[in-house]
Short mmCIF file of C-alpha atoms in Angstrom, two decimals:
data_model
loop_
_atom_site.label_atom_id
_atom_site.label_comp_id
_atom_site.label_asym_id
_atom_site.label_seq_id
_atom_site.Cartn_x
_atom_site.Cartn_y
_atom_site.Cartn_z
CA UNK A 1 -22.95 27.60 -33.80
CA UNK A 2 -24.63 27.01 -37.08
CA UNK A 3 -24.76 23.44 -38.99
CA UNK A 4 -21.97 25.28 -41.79
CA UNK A 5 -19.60 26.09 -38.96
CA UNK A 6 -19.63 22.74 -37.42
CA UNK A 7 -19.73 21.13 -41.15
CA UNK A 8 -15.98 23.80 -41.92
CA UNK A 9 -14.57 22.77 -38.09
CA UNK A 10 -15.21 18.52 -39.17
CA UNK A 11 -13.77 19.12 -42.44
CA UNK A 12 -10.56 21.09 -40.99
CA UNK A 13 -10.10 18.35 -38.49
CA UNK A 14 -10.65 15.35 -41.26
CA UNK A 15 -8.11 16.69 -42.81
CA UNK A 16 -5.99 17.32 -39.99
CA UNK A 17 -6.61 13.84 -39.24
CA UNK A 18 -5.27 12.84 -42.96
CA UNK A 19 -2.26 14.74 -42.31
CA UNK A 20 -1.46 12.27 -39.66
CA UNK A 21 -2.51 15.42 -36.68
CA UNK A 22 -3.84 13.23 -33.61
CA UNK A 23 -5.01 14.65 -30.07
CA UNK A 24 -2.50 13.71 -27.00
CA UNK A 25 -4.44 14.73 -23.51
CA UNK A 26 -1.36 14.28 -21.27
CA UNK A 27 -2.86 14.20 -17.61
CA UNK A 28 -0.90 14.79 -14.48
CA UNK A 29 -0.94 14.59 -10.33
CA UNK A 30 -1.33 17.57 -9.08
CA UNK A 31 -0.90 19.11 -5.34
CA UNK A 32 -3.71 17.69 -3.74
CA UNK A 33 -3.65 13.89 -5.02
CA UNK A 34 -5.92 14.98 -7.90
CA UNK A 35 -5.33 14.68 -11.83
CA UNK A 36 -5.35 17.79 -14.52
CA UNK A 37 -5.04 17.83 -17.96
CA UNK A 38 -4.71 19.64 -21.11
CA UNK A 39 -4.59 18.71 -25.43
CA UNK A 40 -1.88 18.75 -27.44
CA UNK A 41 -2.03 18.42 -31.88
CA UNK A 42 0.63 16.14 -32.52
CA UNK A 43 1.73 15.24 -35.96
CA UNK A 44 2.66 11.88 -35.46
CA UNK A 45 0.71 8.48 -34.12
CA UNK A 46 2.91 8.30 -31.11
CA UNK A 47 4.11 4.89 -30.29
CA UNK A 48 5.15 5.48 -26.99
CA UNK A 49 5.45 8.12 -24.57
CA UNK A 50 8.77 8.73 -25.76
CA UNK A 51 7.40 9.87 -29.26
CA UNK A 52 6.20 12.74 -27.17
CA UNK A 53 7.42 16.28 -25.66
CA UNK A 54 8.37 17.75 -22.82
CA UNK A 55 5.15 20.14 -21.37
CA UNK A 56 4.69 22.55 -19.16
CA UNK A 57 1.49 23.66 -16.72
CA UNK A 58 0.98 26.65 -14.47
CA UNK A 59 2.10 24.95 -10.80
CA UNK A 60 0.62 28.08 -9.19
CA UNK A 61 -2.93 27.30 -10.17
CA UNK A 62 -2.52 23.47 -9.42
CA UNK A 63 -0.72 23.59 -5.28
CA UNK A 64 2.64 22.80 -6.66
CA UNK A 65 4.44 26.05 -7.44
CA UNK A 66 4.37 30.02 -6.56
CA UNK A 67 3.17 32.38 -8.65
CA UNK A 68 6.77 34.35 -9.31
CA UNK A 69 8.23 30.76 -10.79
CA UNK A 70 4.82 28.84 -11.53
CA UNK A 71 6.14 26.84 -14.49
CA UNK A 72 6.26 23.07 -13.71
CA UNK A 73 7.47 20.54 -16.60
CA UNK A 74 5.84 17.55 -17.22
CA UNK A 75 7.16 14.28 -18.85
CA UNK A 76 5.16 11.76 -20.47
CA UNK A 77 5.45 8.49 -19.14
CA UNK A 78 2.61 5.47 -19.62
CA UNK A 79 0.72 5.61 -22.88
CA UNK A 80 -2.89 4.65 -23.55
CA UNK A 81 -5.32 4.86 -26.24
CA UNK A 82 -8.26 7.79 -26.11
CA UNK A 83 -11.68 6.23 -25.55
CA UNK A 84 -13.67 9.32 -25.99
CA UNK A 85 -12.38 10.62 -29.25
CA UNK A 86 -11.09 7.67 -30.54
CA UNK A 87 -9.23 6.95 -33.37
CA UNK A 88 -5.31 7.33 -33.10
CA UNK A 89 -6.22 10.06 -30.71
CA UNK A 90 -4.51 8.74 -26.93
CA UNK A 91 -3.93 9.84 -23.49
CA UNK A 92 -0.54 10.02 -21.76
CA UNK A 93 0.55 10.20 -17.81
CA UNK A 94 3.36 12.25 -17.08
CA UNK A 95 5.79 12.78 -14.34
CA UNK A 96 6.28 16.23 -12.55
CA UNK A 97 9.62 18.18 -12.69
CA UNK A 98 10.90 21.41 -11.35
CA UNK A 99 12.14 23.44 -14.07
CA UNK A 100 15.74 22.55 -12.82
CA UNK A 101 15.22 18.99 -13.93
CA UNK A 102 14.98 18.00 -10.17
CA UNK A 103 11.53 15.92 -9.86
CA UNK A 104 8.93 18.09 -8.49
CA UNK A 105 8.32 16.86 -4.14
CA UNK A 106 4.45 15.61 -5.62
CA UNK A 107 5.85 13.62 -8.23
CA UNK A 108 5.80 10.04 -5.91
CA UNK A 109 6.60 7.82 -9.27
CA UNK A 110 9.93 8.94 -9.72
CA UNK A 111 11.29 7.38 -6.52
CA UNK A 112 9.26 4.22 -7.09
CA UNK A 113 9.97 3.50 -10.52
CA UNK A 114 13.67 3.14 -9.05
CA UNK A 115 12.47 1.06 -6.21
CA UNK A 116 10.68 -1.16 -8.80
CA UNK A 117 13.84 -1.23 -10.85
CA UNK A 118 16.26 -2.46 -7.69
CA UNK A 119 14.08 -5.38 -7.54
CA UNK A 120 12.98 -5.98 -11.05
CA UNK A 121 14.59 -9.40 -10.81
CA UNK A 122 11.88 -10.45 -7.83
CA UNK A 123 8.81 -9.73 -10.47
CA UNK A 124 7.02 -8.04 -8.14
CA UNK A 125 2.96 -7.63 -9.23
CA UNK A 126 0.18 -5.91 -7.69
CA UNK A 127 -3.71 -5.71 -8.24
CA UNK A 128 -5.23 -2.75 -6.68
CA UNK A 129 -8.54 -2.76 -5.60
CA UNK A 130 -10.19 0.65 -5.61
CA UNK A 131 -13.17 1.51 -4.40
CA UNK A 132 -15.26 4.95 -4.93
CA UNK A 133 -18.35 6.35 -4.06
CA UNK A 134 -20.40 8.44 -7.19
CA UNK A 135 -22.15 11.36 -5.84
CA UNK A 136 -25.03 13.50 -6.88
CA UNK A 137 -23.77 17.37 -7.10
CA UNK A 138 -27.11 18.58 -6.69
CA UNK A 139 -27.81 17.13 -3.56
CA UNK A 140 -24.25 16.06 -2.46
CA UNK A 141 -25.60 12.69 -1.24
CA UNK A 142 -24.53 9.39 -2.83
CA UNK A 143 -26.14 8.89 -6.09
CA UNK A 144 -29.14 7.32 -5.33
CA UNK A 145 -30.05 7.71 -2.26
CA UNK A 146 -33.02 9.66 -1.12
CA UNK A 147 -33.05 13.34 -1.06
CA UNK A 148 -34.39 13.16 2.61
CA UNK A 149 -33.63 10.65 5.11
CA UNK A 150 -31.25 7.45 4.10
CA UNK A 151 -31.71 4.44 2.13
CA UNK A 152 -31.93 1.18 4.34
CA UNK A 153 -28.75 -0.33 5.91
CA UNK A 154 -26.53 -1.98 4.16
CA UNK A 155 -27.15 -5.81 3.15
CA UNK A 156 -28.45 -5.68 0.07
CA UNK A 157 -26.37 -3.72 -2.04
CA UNK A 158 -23.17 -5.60 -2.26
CA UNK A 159 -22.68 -7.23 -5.65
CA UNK A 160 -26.43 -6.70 -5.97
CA UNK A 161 -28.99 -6.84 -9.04
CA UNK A 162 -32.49 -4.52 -9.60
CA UNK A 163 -33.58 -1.36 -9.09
CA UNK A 164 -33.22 -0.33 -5.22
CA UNK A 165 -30.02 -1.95 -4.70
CA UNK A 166 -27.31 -0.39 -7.88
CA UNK A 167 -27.42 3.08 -8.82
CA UNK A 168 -25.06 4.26 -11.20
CA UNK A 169 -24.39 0.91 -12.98
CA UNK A 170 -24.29 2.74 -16.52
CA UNK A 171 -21.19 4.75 -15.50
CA UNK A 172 -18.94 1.42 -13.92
CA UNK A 173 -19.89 -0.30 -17.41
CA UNK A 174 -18.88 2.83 -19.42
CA UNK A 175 -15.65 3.32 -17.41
CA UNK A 176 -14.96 -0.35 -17.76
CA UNK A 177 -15.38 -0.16 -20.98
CA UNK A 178 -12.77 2.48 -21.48
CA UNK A 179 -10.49 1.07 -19.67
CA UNK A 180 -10.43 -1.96 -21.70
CA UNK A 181 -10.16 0.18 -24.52
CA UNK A 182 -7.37 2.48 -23.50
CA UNK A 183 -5.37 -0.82 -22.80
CA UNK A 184 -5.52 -0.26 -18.76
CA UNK A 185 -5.26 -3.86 -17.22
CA UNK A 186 -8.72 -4.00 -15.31
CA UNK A 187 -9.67 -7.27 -14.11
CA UNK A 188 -13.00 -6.93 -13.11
CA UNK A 189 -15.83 -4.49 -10.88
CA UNK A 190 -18.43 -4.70 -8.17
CA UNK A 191 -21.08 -3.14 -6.22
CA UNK A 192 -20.02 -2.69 -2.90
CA UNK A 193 -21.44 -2.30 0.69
CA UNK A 194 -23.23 0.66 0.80
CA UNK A 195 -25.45 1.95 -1.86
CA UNK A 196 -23.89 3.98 -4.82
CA UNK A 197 -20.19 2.81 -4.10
CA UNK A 198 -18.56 0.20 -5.85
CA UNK A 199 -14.93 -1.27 -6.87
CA UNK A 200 -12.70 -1.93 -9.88
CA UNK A 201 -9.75 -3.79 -9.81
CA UNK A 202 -6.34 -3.17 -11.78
CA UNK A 203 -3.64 -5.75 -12.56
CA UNK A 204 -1.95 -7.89 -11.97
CA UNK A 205 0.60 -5.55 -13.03
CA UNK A 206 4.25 -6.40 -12.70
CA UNK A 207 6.31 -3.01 -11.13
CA UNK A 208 5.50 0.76 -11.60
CA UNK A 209 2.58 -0.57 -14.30
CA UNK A 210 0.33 -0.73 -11.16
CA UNK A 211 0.35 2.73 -10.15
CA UNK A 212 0.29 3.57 -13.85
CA UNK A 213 -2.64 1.71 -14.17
CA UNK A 214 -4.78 2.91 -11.45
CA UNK A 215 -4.15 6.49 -11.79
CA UNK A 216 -5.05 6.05 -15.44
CA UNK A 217 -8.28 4.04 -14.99
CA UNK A 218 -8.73 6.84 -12.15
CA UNK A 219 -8.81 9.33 -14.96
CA UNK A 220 -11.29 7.58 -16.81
CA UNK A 221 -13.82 7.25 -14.14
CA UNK A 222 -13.59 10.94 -13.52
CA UNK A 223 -14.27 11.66 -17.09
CA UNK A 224 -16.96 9.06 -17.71
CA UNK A 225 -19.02 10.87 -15.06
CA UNK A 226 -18.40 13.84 -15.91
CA UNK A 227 -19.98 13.00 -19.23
CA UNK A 228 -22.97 11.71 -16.81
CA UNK A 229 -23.14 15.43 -14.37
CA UNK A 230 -21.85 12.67 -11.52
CA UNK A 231 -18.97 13.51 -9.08
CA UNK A 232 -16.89 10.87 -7.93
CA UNK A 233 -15.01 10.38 -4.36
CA UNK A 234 -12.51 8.38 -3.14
CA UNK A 235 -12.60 9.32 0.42
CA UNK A 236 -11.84 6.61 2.92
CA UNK A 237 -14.91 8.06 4.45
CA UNK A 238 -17.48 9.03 2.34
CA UNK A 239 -20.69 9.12 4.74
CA UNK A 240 -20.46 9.39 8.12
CA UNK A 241 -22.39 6.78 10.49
CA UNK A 242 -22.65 2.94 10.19
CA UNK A 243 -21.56 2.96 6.56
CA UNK A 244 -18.33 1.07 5.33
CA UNK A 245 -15.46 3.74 4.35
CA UNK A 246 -13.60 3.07 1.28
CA UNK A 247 -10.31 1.29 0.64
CA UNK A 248 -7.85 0.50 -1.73
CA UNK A 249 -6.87 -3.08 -1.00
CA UNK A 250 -3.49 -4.08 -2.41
CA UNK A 251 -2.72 -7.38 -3.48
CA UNK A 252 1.32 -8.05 -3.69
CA UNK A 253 3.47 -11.16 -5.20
CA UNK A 254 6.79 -11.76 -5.85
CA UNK A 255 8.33 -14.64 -8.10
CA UNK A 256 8.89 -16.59 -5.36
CA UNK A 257 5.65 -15.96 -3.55
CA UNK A 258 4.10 -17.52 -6.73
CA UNK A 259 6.28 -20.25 -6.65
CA UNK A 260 5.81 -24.00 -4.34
CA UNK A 261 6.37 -23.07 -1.24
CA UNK A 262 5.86 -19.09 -1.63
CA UNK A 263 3.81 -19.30 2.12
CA UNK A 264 7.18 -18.94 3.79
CA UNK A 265 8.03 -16.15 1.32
CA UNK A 266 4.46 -14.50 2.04
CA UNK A 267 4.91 -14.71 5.86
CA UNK A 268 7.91 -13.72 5.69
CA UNK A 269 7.44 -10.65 4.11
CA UNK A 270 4.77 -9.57 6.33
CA UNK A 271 6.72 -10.13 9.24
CA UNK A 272 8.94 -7.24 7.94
CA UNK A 273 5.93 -5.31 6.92
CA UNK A 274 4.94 -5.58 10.76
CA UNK A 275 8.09 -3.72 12.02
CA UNK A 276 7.23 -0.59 9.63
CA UNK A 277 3.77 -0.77 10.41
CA UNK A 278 3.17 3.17 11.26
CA UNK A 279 5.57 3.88 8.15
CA UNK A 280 3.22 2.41 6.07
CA UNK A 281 0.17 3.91 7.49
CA UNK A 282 2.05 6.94 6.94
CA UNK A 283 1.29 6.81 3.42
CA UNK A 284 -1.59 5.08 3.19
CA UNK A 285 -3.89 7.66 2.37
CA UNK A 286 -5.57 10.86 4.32
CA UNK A 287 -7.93 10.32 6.95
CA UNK A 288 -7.45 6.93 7.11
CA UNK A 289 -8.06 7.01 10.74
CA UNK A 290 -11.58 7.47 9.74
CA UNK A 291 -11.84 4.08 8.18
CA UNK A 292 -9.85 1.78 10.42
CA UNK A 293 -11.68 1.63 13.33
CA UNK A 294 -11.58 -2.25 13.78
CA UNK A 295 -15.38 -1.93 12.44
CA UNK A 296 -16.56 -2.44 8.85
CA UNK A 297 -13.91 -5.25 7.85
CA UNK A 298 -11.39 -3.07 8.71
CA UNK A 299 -8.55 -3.90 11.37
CA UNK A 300 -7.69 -0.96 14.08
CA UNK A 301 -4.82 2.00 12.58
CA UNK A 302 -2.91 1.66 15.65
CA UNK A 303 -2.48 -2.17 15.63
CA UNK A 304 -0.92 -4.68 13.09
CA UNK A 305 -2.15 -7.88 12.45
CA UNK A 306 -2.90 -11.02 9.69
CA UNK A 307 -4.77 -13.99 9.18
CA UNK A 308 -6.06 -16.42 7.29
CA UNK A 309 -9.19 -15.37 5.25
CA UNK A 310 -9.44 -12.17 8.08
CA UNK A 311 -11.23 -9.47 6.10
CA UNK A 312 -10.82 -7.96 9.43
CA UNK A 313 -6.76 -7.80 9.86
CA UNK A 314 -4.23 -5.66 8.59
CA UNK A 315 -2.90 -8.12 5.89
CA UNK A 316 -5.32 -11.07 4.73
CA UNK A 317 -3.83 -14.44 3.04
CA UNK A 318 -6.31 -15.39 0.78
CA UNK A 319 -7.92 -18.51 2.06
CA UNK A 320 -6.52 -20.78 -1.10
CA UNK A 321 -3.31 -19.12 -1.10
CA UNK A 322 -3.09 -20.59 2.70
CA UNK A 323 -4.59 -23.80 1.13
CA UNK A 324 -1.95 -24.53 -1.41
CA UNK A 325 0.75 -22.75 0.27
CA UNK A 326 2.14 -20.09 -2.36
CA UNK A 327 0.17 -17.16 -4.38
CA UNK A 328 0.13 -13.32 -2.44
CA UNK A 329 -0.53 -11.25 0.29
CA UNK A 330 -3.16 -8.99 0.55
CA UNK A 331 -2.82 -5.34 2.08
CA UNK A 332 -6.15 -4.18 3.33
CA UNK A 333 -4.88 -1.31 5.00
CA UNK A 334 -4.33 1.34 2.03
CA UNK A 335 -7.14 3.36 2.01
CA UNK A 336 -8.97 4.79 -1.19
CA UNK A 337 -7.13 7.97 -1.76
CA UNK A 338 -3.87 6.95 -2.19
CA UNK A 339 -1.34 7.71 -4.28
CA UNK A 340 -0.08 3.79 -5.49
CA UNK A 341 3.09 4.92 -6.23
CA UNK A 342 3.54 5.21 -2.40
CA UNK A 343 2.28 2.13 -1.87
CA UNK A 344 3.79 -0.28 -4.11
CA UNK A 345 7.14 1.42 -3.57
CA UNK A 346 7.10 0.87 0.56
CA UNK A 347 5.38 -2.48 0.00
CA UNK A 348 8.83 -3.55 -2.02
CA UNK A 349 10.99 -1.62 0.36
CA UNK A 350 9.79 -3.36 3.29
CA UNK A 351 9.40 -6.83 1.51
CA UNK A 352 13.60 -6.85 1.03
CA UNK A 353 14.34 -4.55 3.84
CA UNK A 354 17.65 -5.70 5.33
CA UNK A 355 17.16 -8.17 8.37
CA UNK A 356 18.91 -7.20 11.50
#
């Protein structure tokens, strides 16, 4: 394209811009736990998502429709600002609806948004911990590592500094970056156990803001390395062998967890958590059999258990939350390809499940 053409398409788009015309990406879930997405020209700084239409999306190229009645609707739901173009230009997750109004069976948020809302009163927050792996497509080994053979064992590379021990540390600070920018609550990364994987954690965010949050920073990440040629993966098991799998680690509070005395709450609540144990692992991600093993700071798929400061059980208390006897719980079971929605929903369910 010559320098006039690209000098006539910036002019046409300035003044687009001056007519108030801003880009909306609205990005949805689609049959296979991943995110799509397609633009919209809207003539209006949206506020909120509900300055913003209805859509629609061919379900039969996505998993979640056939190809006689592919149209699937999509409603916007959790707004953020655009970090790659900028400006008033923003991104927007949307819910998935049949075109009968009915939500569509992949859409998980619907059903937890009303879970959240039954127990709005009980503030209940989560920070999600979600760790990834960035690969290399050309050799479809973790970025990094040698094209023959394997990097040494893990030791080194957690929350390490200098060449040999953090590959890819350009793309975590660009997607943190963006986060921060597209108003996603991120509290903070790290390098984790093995080389080329590491962690960002979302929240605290009070209700259906933490799935919202995660599958938005989610989006990000994909896009920052995709800007880079890098592929990301949130399998629970990434690399076979004596390599630690990948989780999503969910931290949970309630007001009165938070409150003097909130260790009775806590306990409580994982008591009832025990019963439902296999319900939960139900939807704790695929393959997670893979990763709980009972090895790599993981507790066994088939058993239930908690502790104090146990990186190895099914639930760790935080050592200081034991200490001063209120704070949260944290879930180490999810693993890294969940959908949150799931998550946080039977996390709340089971928290004020009826007692017999």
């Amino acid at each position: 394209m010559s320098v006039v053409s690209n000098a006539k398409i910036l002019e046409k788009y300035l003044a687009l811009e001056q007519q108030g015309a801003v880009q909306v990406e609205y990005i949805w879930i689609d049959g296979f736990n991943n995110l799509r997405s397609k633009t919209k020209t809207v003539y209006k700084v949206p506020q909120s998502p509900a300055d913003l239409s209805e859509w629609n999306f061919d379900g039969s190229s996505t998993g979640q429709a056939e190809g006689h009645d592919s149209d699937v609707l999509i409603q916007p739901v959790a707004l953020f600002n655009d970090p790659f173009r900028g400006g008033n230009n923003k991104f927007v997750l949307c819910e998935t609806f049949n075109p009968d109004g009915t939500p569509h069976k992949t859409n998980h948020r619907h059903h937890a948004k009303k879970v959240m809302e039954t127990h709005a009163d009980a503030k209940p927050w989560f920070g999600i911990e979600q760790e990834y792996m960035l690969f290399d497509p050309e050799t479809e080994k973790p970025y990094g590592w040698p094209k023959h053979g394997f990097p040494e064992p893990q030791g080194k590379y957690y929350c390490g500094v200098g060449a040999g021990k953090i590959f890819g540390r350009d793309i975590v600070e660009a997607h943190y970056r963006a986060c921060l920018y597209a108003g996603i609550n991120i509290s903070g990364v790290n390098a984790e156990v093995a080389p080329g994987q590491f962690e960002y954690q979302v929240g605290p965010c009070e209700g259906i803001e933490g799935g919202d949050h995660l599958w938005a920073a989610r989006y990000l990440l994909e896009r920052v390395a995709e800007d880079f040629g890098i592929s990301v993966s949130i399998h629970p098991k990434p690399i076979q062998g004596d390599w630690n799998g990948a989780g999503c680690h969910t931290n949970f509070s309630t007001l009165e967890m938070r409150q003097e005395g909130g260790i009775v709450a806590i306990e409580k609540a994982i008591k009832k958590m025990s019963l439902r144990h296999m319900e939960h692992i139900a939807v704790y991600g695929d393959d997670n059999d893979q990763r709980l093993t009972g090895k790599h700071e993981t507790g066994r798929i088939d058993t239930f258990n908690y502790g104090v400061a146990n990186r190895g059980a099914s639930i760790r208390i935080p050592r200081h939350v034991g200490k001063e006897g209120k704070g949260y719980l944290e879930d180490r079971r999810p693993a890294s390809n969940i959908d949150p929605y799931q998550v946080t929903a039977i996390i709340v369910e089971s928290t004020f499940y009826p007692e017999n």
